[in-house]
Amino acid sequence: MPSTTNNPKRKSWLTVPKDSDFPIQNIPFGVFLTKEDVITIGTRIGDYAIDLGALQQLNYFDGIELTDDMFMQDTLNDFISDGKKTWRAVRNRIGDIFDHNNPELRDNPEHREVVIFKMEDVEMQLPVLIGDYTDFYSSREHATNVGKMFRDPENALLPNWLHIPVGYHGRSSTIVPSGIPVHRPMGQTVPNNDNIPVFGPSKLIDFELETAFITTDANIMGENIPITEADDYIFGMVLLNDWSARDIQKWEYVPLGPFLAKNFASSISPWIVTMDALEPFRCKGPIQEPTPLPYLQQKGKNAYDINLEVYIEPEDVEPTLVSKSNFKYMYWSMAQQLTHHTSNGCRINSGDMLGSGTISGPTPDSFGSMLELTWGGKNPIKMNDGSERRFINDNDTVIMKGFCQNSSVRIGFGEVSSKLLPPFVRK
C-alpha cells in the first residue's frame, strides 16, 4: 500500500500555521489526557489534537482491520505491534478525513466536538510503554571529541568504534515526556582527582542532544534481523534529551560503562513522527571507512536530514540557542543499529526505544552536549541575560527542537523541554 499522505500539495480544512511542525503531511502519533481526564491515542494537525479513539468509535476507520479498542488505550504498543501495513492504512485514512476537500467530518459539528481539541487543552503523556531502552554512541564527531578530552588525542576513537555501532542498555523507568521536570541526581564523585570519592549532588549536569526510534515486534529470541529488512521494524522517531551527570560518569564508567550518571532521567518529545512522514527527507550518510562487515553493509540513502536545535532557558529569562546540529551527521544508521542489536539473537519488542547517542556536527556550534560546547567547562557559554554556563544550573530549562524542511513541506517533532530541579528532598 503506497503512502498517500505525503503529497506536498495536500491541505487540511483545519487551520495550520505557517512553519508549523505538524501539517497534514506529518500525522504523528501520541497519547494525551483530555480536560475530562480521558486518556486517548491521538494525532496532531497544526495546533489541534485529534482523538483517534473517538474517530474509531464513530466508525471513521471502517474497512481497516483494527481491534475494537485499538485507539482507546493509554499506550501505542498494540497499534505499533500491528505492523507497517496498519500504520500506513491508518495514517492514509487520517489524511483523507482531514483533507480540505472531504466534508464528512468537516461538516459534522457534533462529531468535531468530540474528536478535535486545542493543544492547550490536552496534556501529553508518554506515548509508549517502553520495555527496553538502548542508547548508542554513533556520532563520530562526538566520540572523537570525548576521546580527545579523556584519552589520547591522537587515538581518540577506540579500535572497535569504526566496526560496530557501540551501545549500552539504559533504564526505561526514568524516561519521561516533555514538560516533566527532573531532579539533579546524587552520586559518588571524586572532586580532587585523588581516587577518594564523596557522596553528594552532581555538579556537572549535561544534556545530550539525541533522537530515538521506536520499534515494533521484530523477532523471536535467537533470530537476527537482516539489514535489508531493518527499516520495516522501525515505527517512528522522537527527540531525546539523555541527561548526563559528567562527574558521576567519570568516576563510575570504568570498567562497565554508563550507569547512575545516565539512568536518573531521559526526556522525549511526546509525538512519534513516523518513518513514512520522514521518507522525503532521506539523504546519504557519512562514508564508512573501513567498509563495515557484510551484515552491516548498506547502499543508498540511509540517513535523514533533520535539523536540530538546543536552547537553555534560565528561570524567567528568554532562552539562548546553544547548538545547531543535524541527524544526517550520524555515522551509524538506525537500520545498522537495529541489525547489530539483533545480530546475537536479542529480542526486540513493540515500544522498545533505541537512542542515537549524542548528535554532534563538524563545527563547534554543532556539538551536542555542554561537555563539548564548553570543552569540559573550560570555555563557558554566555546566555542572553549575561550569565554564563559551563554545565546546566538548577532551574534551567533545556529545550530541544527538530524539523525537516524542503521547498514543499516542513515536518517536525515539536520540542522536548525539561527543567532541572535541585536534588530531591524527602519530606
Coordinates of C-alpha atoms in Angstrom, one line a residue:
M1 CA 0.0 0.0 0.0
P2 CA 1.5 3.4 -1.0
S3 CA 1.7 6.3 1.4
T4 CA -0.7 8.9 0.1
T5 CA -0.4 11.4 3.0
N6 CA 3.0 12.8 1.9
N7 CA 1.5 14.6 -1.1
P8 CA 3.0 18.1 -0.6
K9 CA 0.0 19.8 -2.4
R10 CA -2.5 18.3 0.1
K11 CA -4.1 20.8 2.5
S12 CA -6.3 20.4 5.6
W13 CA -9.6 22.0 6.5
L14 CA -8.0 22.6 9.9
T15 CA -6.0 25.8 10.1
V16 CA -2.3 25.1 10.1
P17 CA 0.0 28.0 11.0
K18 CA 2.9 28.8 8.6
D19 CA 6.1 26.9 9.6
S20 CA 4.1 24.5 11.8
D21 CA 5.8 21.2 12.5
F22 CA 2.5 19.4 12.1
P23 CA 1.0 19.9 8.6
I24 CA -1.4 17.3 7.2
Q25 CA 1.7 15.6 5.7
N26 CA 3.0 14.7 9.2
I27 CA 0.3 12.8 11.1
P28 CA 2.4 11.8 14.1
F29 CA 1.0 9.5 16.9
G30 CA 0.9 10.2 20.6
V31 CA -1.2 9.8 23.8
F32 CA -2.9 12.6 25.6
L33 CA -5.2 13.4 28.5
T34 CA -8.3 15.5 27.9
K35 CA -9.9 18.0 30.2
E36 CA -12.4 15.3 31.1
D37 CA -9.5 13.1 32.3
V38 CA -9.9 10.7 29.5
I39 CA -6.6 9.2 28.1
T40 CA -6.7 8.5 24.4
I41 CA -4.4 7.8 21.5
G42 CA -4.3 10.7 19.1
T43 CA -2.6 12.6 16.3
R44 CA -1.9 16.3 15.6
I45 CA -2.6 18.7 12.8
G46 CA -1.4 22.3 13.4
D47 CA -2.4 23.3 16.9
Y48 CA -5.1 20.7 17.2
A49 CA -5.0 17.3 18.9
I50 CA -7.2 14.7 17.3
D51 CA -8.8 11.9 19.3
L52 CA -8.4 8.7 17.3
G53 CA -10.4 6.7 19.9
A54 CA -13.4 8.9 19.2
L55 CA -12.8 8.6 15.4
Q56 CA -12.8 4.9 15.8
Q57 CA -16.0 4.8 17.8
L58 CA -17.6 7.0 15.1
N59 CA -16.6 4.4 12.5
Y60 CA -14.2 6.6 10.6
F61 CA -11.8 3.6 10.3
D62 CA -14.2 1.2 8.7
G63 CA -12.5 -1.2 6.4
I64 CA -9.2 -1.2 8.3
E65 CA -8.7 -4.3 10.4
L66 CA -8.4 -2.9 14.0
T67 CA -9.3 -4.3 17.4
D68 CA -12.4 -2.6 18.8
D69 CA -10.3 -0.7 21.5
M70 CA -7.2 -0.1 19.4
F71 CA -7.2 3.7 20.0
M72 CA -8.9 3.7 23.4
Q73 CA -5.7 2.6 25.3
D74 CA -3.1 4.5 27.2
T75 CA -0.2 3.5 25.0
L76 CA 0.6 2.9 21.3
N77 CA 2.1 -0.5 21.9
D78 CA -0.7 -2.6 20.4
F79 CA -1.1 -0.3 17.4
I80 CA 2.7 -0.5 16.8
S81 CA 2.5 -4.3 17.1
D82 CA 0.1 -4.4 14.1
G83 CA 2.9 -3.5 11.7
K84 CA 3.7 -1.3 8.8
K85 CA 0.6 -2.1 6.7
T86 CA -1.7 -1.0 9.5
W87 CA 0.3 2.2 10.4
R88 CA 0.2 3.3 6.7
A89 CA -3.5 2.5 6.3
V90 CA -4.5 4.5 9.4
R91 CA -2.2 7.4 8.5
N92 CA -3.6 7.5 5.0
R93 CA -7.2 7.4 6.3
I94 CA -6.5 10.3 8.7
G95 CA -5.1 12.3 5.8
D96 CA -8.2 11.6 3.9
I97 CA -10.5 12.6 6.7
F98 CA -8.8 15.9 7.2
D99 CA -8.2 16.7 3.6
H100 CA -9.8 20.1 2.7
N101 CA -12.0 18.5 0.1
N102 CA -13.5 15.9 2.4
P103 CA -16.8 17.2 4.1
E104 CA -17.5 14.0 6.1
L105 CA -16.1 15.3 9.4
R106 CA -15.6 18.9 8.4
D107 CA -19.3 19.5 8.1
N108 CA -20.4 17.5 11.1
P109 CA -20.2 19.7 14.2
E110 CA -21.3 17.1 16.6
H111 CA -18.5 14.7 15.6
R112 CA -15.9 17.5 15.5
E113 CA -16.9 18.4 19.1
V114 CA -15.7 15.0 20.4
V115 CA -12.8 14.5 18.0
I116 CA -10.9 17.7 17.9
F117 CA -9.2 19.5 20.8
K118 CA -7.0 22.6 21.1
M119 CA -3.4 21.5 22.1
E120 CA -3.6 23.9 25.0
D121 CA -6.5 21.9 26.4
V122 CA -4.7 18.5 26.5
E123 CA -1.8 17.1 28.5
M124 CA 0.6 14.9 26.6
Q125 CA 1.6 11.6 28.0
L126 CA 4.4 9.1 27.4
P127 CA 3.4 7.6 24.0
V128 CA 4.5 4.0 24.6
L129 CA 5.2 1.6 27.4
I130 CA 8.9 1.4 26.9
G131 CA 10.0 -2.1 27.9
D132 CA 13.7 -1.8 26.9
Y133 CA 15.9 1.2 26.2
T134 CA 19.3 1.0 24.4
D135 CA 21.5 4.1 23.9
F136 CA 24.0 4.1 21.1
Y137 CA 27.2 6.1 20.6
S138 CA 27.0 6.7 16.9
S139 CA 28.3 10.2 16.2
R140 CA 31.9 10.1 15.0
E141 CA 32.4 13.8 15.9
H142 CA 31.0 13.3 19.4
A143 CA 33.1 10.1 20.1
T144 CA 36.2 11.8 18.8
N145 CA 35.7 14.9 20.9
V146 CA 35.2 12.8 24.1
G147 CA 38.2 10.7 23.2
K148 CA 40.3 13.8 22.8
M149 CA 39.2 15.0 26.2
F150 CA 39.6 11.8 28.2
R151 CA 42.0 9.7 26.3
D152 CA 44.9 10.1 23.8
P153 CA 44.0 12.9 21.3
E154 CA 46.0 11.1 18.6
N155 CA 43.9 7.9 19.1
A156 CA 40.6 9.4 20.1
L157 CA 38.4 6.6 18.7
L158 CA 38.7 3.2 20.3
P159 CA 39.7 0.4 17.9
N160 CA 36.1 -1.1 17.7
W161 CA 34.3 2.1 17.0
L162 CA 34.5 2.1 13.2
H163 CA 33.5 -1.5 13.1
I164 CA 30.4 -1.8 15.3
P165 CA 27.6 0.5 16.5
V166 CA 28.6 0.8 20.1
G167 CA 25.8 1.0 22.6
Y168 CA 24.6 0.1 26.1
H169 CA 21.4 -0.8 27.8
G170 CA 19.7 2.0 29.8
R171 CA 16.9 2.3 32.2
S172 CA 13.4 2.7 30.9
S173 CA 11.7 3.5 34.2
T174 CA 13.0 7.1 34.2
I175 CA 12.1 8.1 30.6
V176 CA 9.6 10.9 30.8
P177 CA 7.7 13.1 28.3
S178 CA 8.4 16.7 27.6
G179 CA 7.3 19.0 30.4
I180 CA 8.2 16.7 33.3
P181 CA 11.0 18.3 35.4
V182 CA 14.0 16.2 36.5
H183 CA 16.0 16.4 39.7
R184 CA 19.7 16.9 39.9
P185 CA 21.0 13.4 41.0
M186 CA 23.0 12.4 44.0
G187 CA 26.0 10.2 43.5
Q188 CA 29.7 9.4 44.1
T189 CA 32.2 11.8 42.6
V190 CA 35.9 12.4 43.0
P191 CA 36.3 16.2 43.3
N192 CA 40.0 16.3 43.6
N193 CA 41.0 13.5 41.2
D194 CA 42.7 11.7 44.1
N195 CA 40.5 8.5 43.9
I196 CA 38.8 9.3 47.2
P197 CA 35.1 9.6 46.5
V198 CA 32.4 11.7 48.2
F199 CA 28.7 11.4 48.0
G200 CA 26.5 14.4 47.1
P201 CA 24.8 16.2 44.3
S202 CA 26.3 16.1 40.9
K203 CA 27.9 19.4 39.9
L204 CA 28.3 18.7 36.2
I205 CA 24.8 18.1 34.8
D206 CA 24.7 18.0 31.0
F207 CA 22.2 17.5 28.2
E208 CA 22.8 15.1 25.3
L209 CA 21.1 16.1 22.0
E210 CA 19.7 12.8 20.6
T211 CA 16.9 11.3 18.7
A212 CA 15.4 7.9 19.3
F213 CA 13.4 5.4 17.3
I214 CA 10.6 3.2 18.5
T215 CA 10.4 -0.4 17.3
T216 CA 7.6 -2.9 16.6
D217 CA 7.8 -6.6 17.4
A218 CA 10.8 -7.6 15.3
N219 CA 12.0 -11.1 16.0
I220 CA 11.9 -14.1 18.3
M221 CA 14.8 -14.8 20.7
G222 CA 17.7 -16.2 18.7
E223 CA 16.6 -14.6 15.4
N224 CA 18.5 -11.8 13.8
I225 CA 17.2 -9.1 11.5
P226 CA 18.9 -8.7 8.1
I227 CA 20.0 -5.2 7.2
T228 CA 17.7 -5.2 4.2
E229 CA 14.6 -5.7 6.5
A230 CA 15.5 -3.5 9.4
D231 CA 13.6 -0.4 8.2
D232 CA 10.3 -2.4 8.3
Y233 CA 10.5 -2.7 12.1
I234 CA 11.1 1.0 12.9
F235 CA 7.8 2.8 13.6
G236 CA 9.0 6.3 14.1
M237 CA 11.2 8.8 15.8
V238 CA 11.2 11.2 18.8
L239 CA 13.6 13.8 20.1
L240 CA 15.6 12.6 23.1
N241 CA 17.5 14.6 25.8
D242 CA 19.6 11.9 27.5
W243 CA 20.5 13.8 30.7
S244 CA 24.1 13.0 32.0
A245 CA 26.0 13.7 35.2
R246 CA 29.5 14.0 33.9
D247 CA 31.3 13.9 37.3
I248 CA 29.4 10.7 38.4
Q249 CA 30.1 9.3 34.9
K250 CA 33.9 10.0 35.1
W251 CA 34.2 8.0 38.4
E252 CA 31.9 5.0 37.6
Y253 CA 32.2 4.3 33.9
V254 CA 35.3 2.1 34.1
P255 CA 35.1 -0.9 33.5
L256 CA 31.5 -1.4 32.6
G257 CA 30.4 2.0 31.2
P258 CA 27.5 4.3 32.0
F259 CA 25.3 3.6 35.0
L260 CA 23.9 6.1 37.5
A261 CA 25.3 9.0 35.5
K262 CA 22.8 8.3 32.8
N263 CA 19.7 6.5 34.3
F264 CA 18.4 9.2 36.5
A265 CA 16.4 10.8 33.7
S266 CA 15.8 10.8 29.9
S267 CA 13.3 13.1 28.3
I268 CA 11.5 12.6 25.0
S269 CA 9.2 14.6 22.8
P270 CA 5.6 13.3 23.0
W271 CA 4.7 12.9 19.3
I272 CA 6.2 9.9 17.4
V273 CA 6.9 11.0 13.8
T274 CA 6.5 8.0 11.5
M275 CA 9.2 6.9 9.1
D276 CA 6.7 7.3 6.3
A277 CA 6.4 11.1 7.1
L278 CA 10.2 11.4 7.1
E279 CA 10.7 9.5 3.9
P280 CA 11.0 12.6 1.7
F281 CA 14.0 13.7 3.8
R282 CA 16.2 10.6 3.3
C283 CA 19.8 11.5 2.4
K284 CA 23.2 9.9 2.3
G285 CA 25.1 9.5 5.5
P286 CA 28.9 9.8 6.0
I287 CA 31.2 7.5 4.1
Q288 CA 32.1 4.5 6.2
E289 CA 35.7 3.5 6.1
P290 CA 36.7 0.8 6.7
T291 CA 33.8 -0.9 5.0
P292 CA 31.6 -2.5 7.6
L293 CA 31.3 -6.3 7.8
P294 CA 28.8 -7.7 5.3
Y295 CA 25.9 -7.9 7.7
L296 CA 26.1 -4.1 8.3
Q297 CA 26.6 -3.0 4.7
Q298 CA 24.0 -0.7 3.1
K299 CA 23.6 1.2 -0.1
G300 CA 21.7 4.3 -1.0
K301 CA 20.2 7.0 1.3
N302 CA 20.1 5.7 4.8
A303 CA 20.3 8.9 6.8
Y304 CA 17.7 11.7 7.4
D305 CA 18.1 15.4 7.0
I306 CA 16.7 16.5 10.4
N307 CA 17.7 20.0 11.7
L308 CA 18.3 20.0 15.4
E309 CA 18.5 22.9 17.9
V310 CA 19.2 23.2 21.7
Y311 CA 18.2 26.1 23.8
I312 CA 19.0 26.8 27.5
E313 CA 16.4 28.9 29.3
P314 CA 17.3 30.2 32.7
E315 CA 14.3 30.9 35.0
D316 CA 12.3 33.9 33.9
V317 CA 14.8 34.7 31.1
E318 CA 14.5 34.3 27.3
P319 CA 16.1 31.1 26.0
T320 CA 19.6 31.1 24.4
L321 CA 20.4 29.0 21.3
V322 CA 23.5 27.0 22.2
S323 CA 23.7 24.3 19.5
K324 CA 22.5 23.7 15.9
S325 CA 23.2 20.2 14.6
N326 CA 21.7 17.7 12.1
F327 CA 20.8 14.0 12.3
K328 CA 22.5 13.4 9.0
Y329 CA 25.9 13.5 10.6
M330 CA 25.4 10.2 12.4
Y331 CA 28.0 7.6 11.3
W332 CA 25.9 4.5 12.0
S333 CA 22.3 4.4 10.6
M334 CA 19.2 3.3 12.5
A335 CA 19.0 0.2 10.4
Q336 CA 22.6 -0.7 11.2
Q337 CA 21.9 -0.1 14.9
L338 CA 18.9 -2.4 14.9
T339 CA 20.6 -5.1 12.8
H340 CA 23.6 -5.1 15.0
H341 CA 21.4 -5.1 18.1
T342 CA 19.7 -8.3 16.9
S343 CA 22.8 -10.0 15.4
N344 CA 23.3 -12.1 18.5
G345 CA 19.6 -13.0 18.7
C346 CA 18.5 -10.3 21.1
R347 CA 14.7 -9.9 21.0
I348 CA 13.2 -6.6 20.1
N349 CA 9.6 -5.8 21.2
S350 CA 6.9 -3.2 20.3
G351 CA 7.6 0.0 22.2
D352 CA 11.4 -0.6 22.6
M353 CA 13.3 2.7 22.3
L354 CA 16.8 2.9 20.8
G355 CA 18.7 6.2 21.2
S356 CA 21.0 7.6 18.6
G357 CA 23.7 8.8 21.0
T358 CA 24.8 12.4 21.2
I359 CA 24.5 14.1 17.7
S360 CA 27.4 16.4 17.2
G361 CA 28.3 18.0 13.9
P362 CA 31.7 19.1 12.5
T363 CA 31.8 22.6 13.8
P364 CA 31.9 23.8 17.5
D365 CA 28.5 25.4 17.3
S366 CA 27.0 22.0 16.3
F367 CA 28.3 20.0 19.2
G368 CA 25.5 18.1 21.0
S369 CA 26.5 18.4 24.7
M370 CA 27.8 21.0 27.1
L371 CA 30.8 18.8 27.6
E372 CA 31.8 19.5 24.1
L373 CA 30.4 23.1 23.7
T374 CA 32.4 24.3 26.7
W375 CA 35.2 21.7 26.2
G376 CA 34.8 20.3 29.7
G377 CA 33.8 23.6 31.2
K378 CA 36.9 25.5 30.1
N379 CA 35.0 27.7 27.7
P380 CA 31.7 28.9 29.2
I381 CA 28.8 29.9 27.1
K382 CA 27.2 33.3 27.6
M383 CA 23.5 33.4 28.0
N384 CA 21.2 36.2 26.7
D385 CA 20.9 37.6 30.2
G386 CA 24.7 38.0 30.5
S387 CA 25.2 34.9 32.8
E388 CA 27.5 32.1 31.8
R389 CA 27.0 28.3 31.7
R390 CA 29.7 25.6 31.8
F391 CA 27.0 23.0 32.5
I392 CA 23.3 23.1 33.4
N393 CA 22.2 25.1 36.5
D394 CA 19.3 24.3 38.8
N395 CA 16.1 25.8 37.4
D396 CA 17.4 26.0 33.9
T397 CA 15.1 24.5 31.2
V398 CA 16.7 22.6 28.3
I399 CA 14.7 22.8 25.1
M400 CA 15.4 20.7 22.0
K401 CA 13.7 21.2 18.7
G402 CA 13.8 19.2 15.5
F403 CA 12.4 19.6 12.0
C404 CA 12.9 18.6 8.3
Q405 CA 12.2 21.2 5.6
N406 CA 12.4 21.3 1.8
S407 CA 10.9 23.6 -0.8
S408 CA 7.4 22.0 -0.4
V409 CA 6.8 21.0 3.2
R410 CA 8.1 21.1 6.8
I411 CA 7.8 18.0 9.1
G412 CA 8.8 18.5 12.7
F413 CA 8.8 16.9 16.1
G414 CA 7.7 19.9 18.2
E415 CA 10.0 20.0 21.2
V416 CA 11.3 18.2 24.3
S417 CA 11.5 20.7 27.1
S418 CA 12.6 19.8 30.7
K419 CA 13.5 21.8 33.7
L420 CA 16.4 20.8 36.0
L421 CA 15.3 21.0 39.7
P422 CA 17.6 20.8 42.8
P423 CA 18.1 17.4 44.3
F424 CA 15.0 15.6 45.6
V425 CA 14.4 16.2 49.3
R426 CA 12.4 13.5 51.2
K427 CA 9.8 15.2 53.3

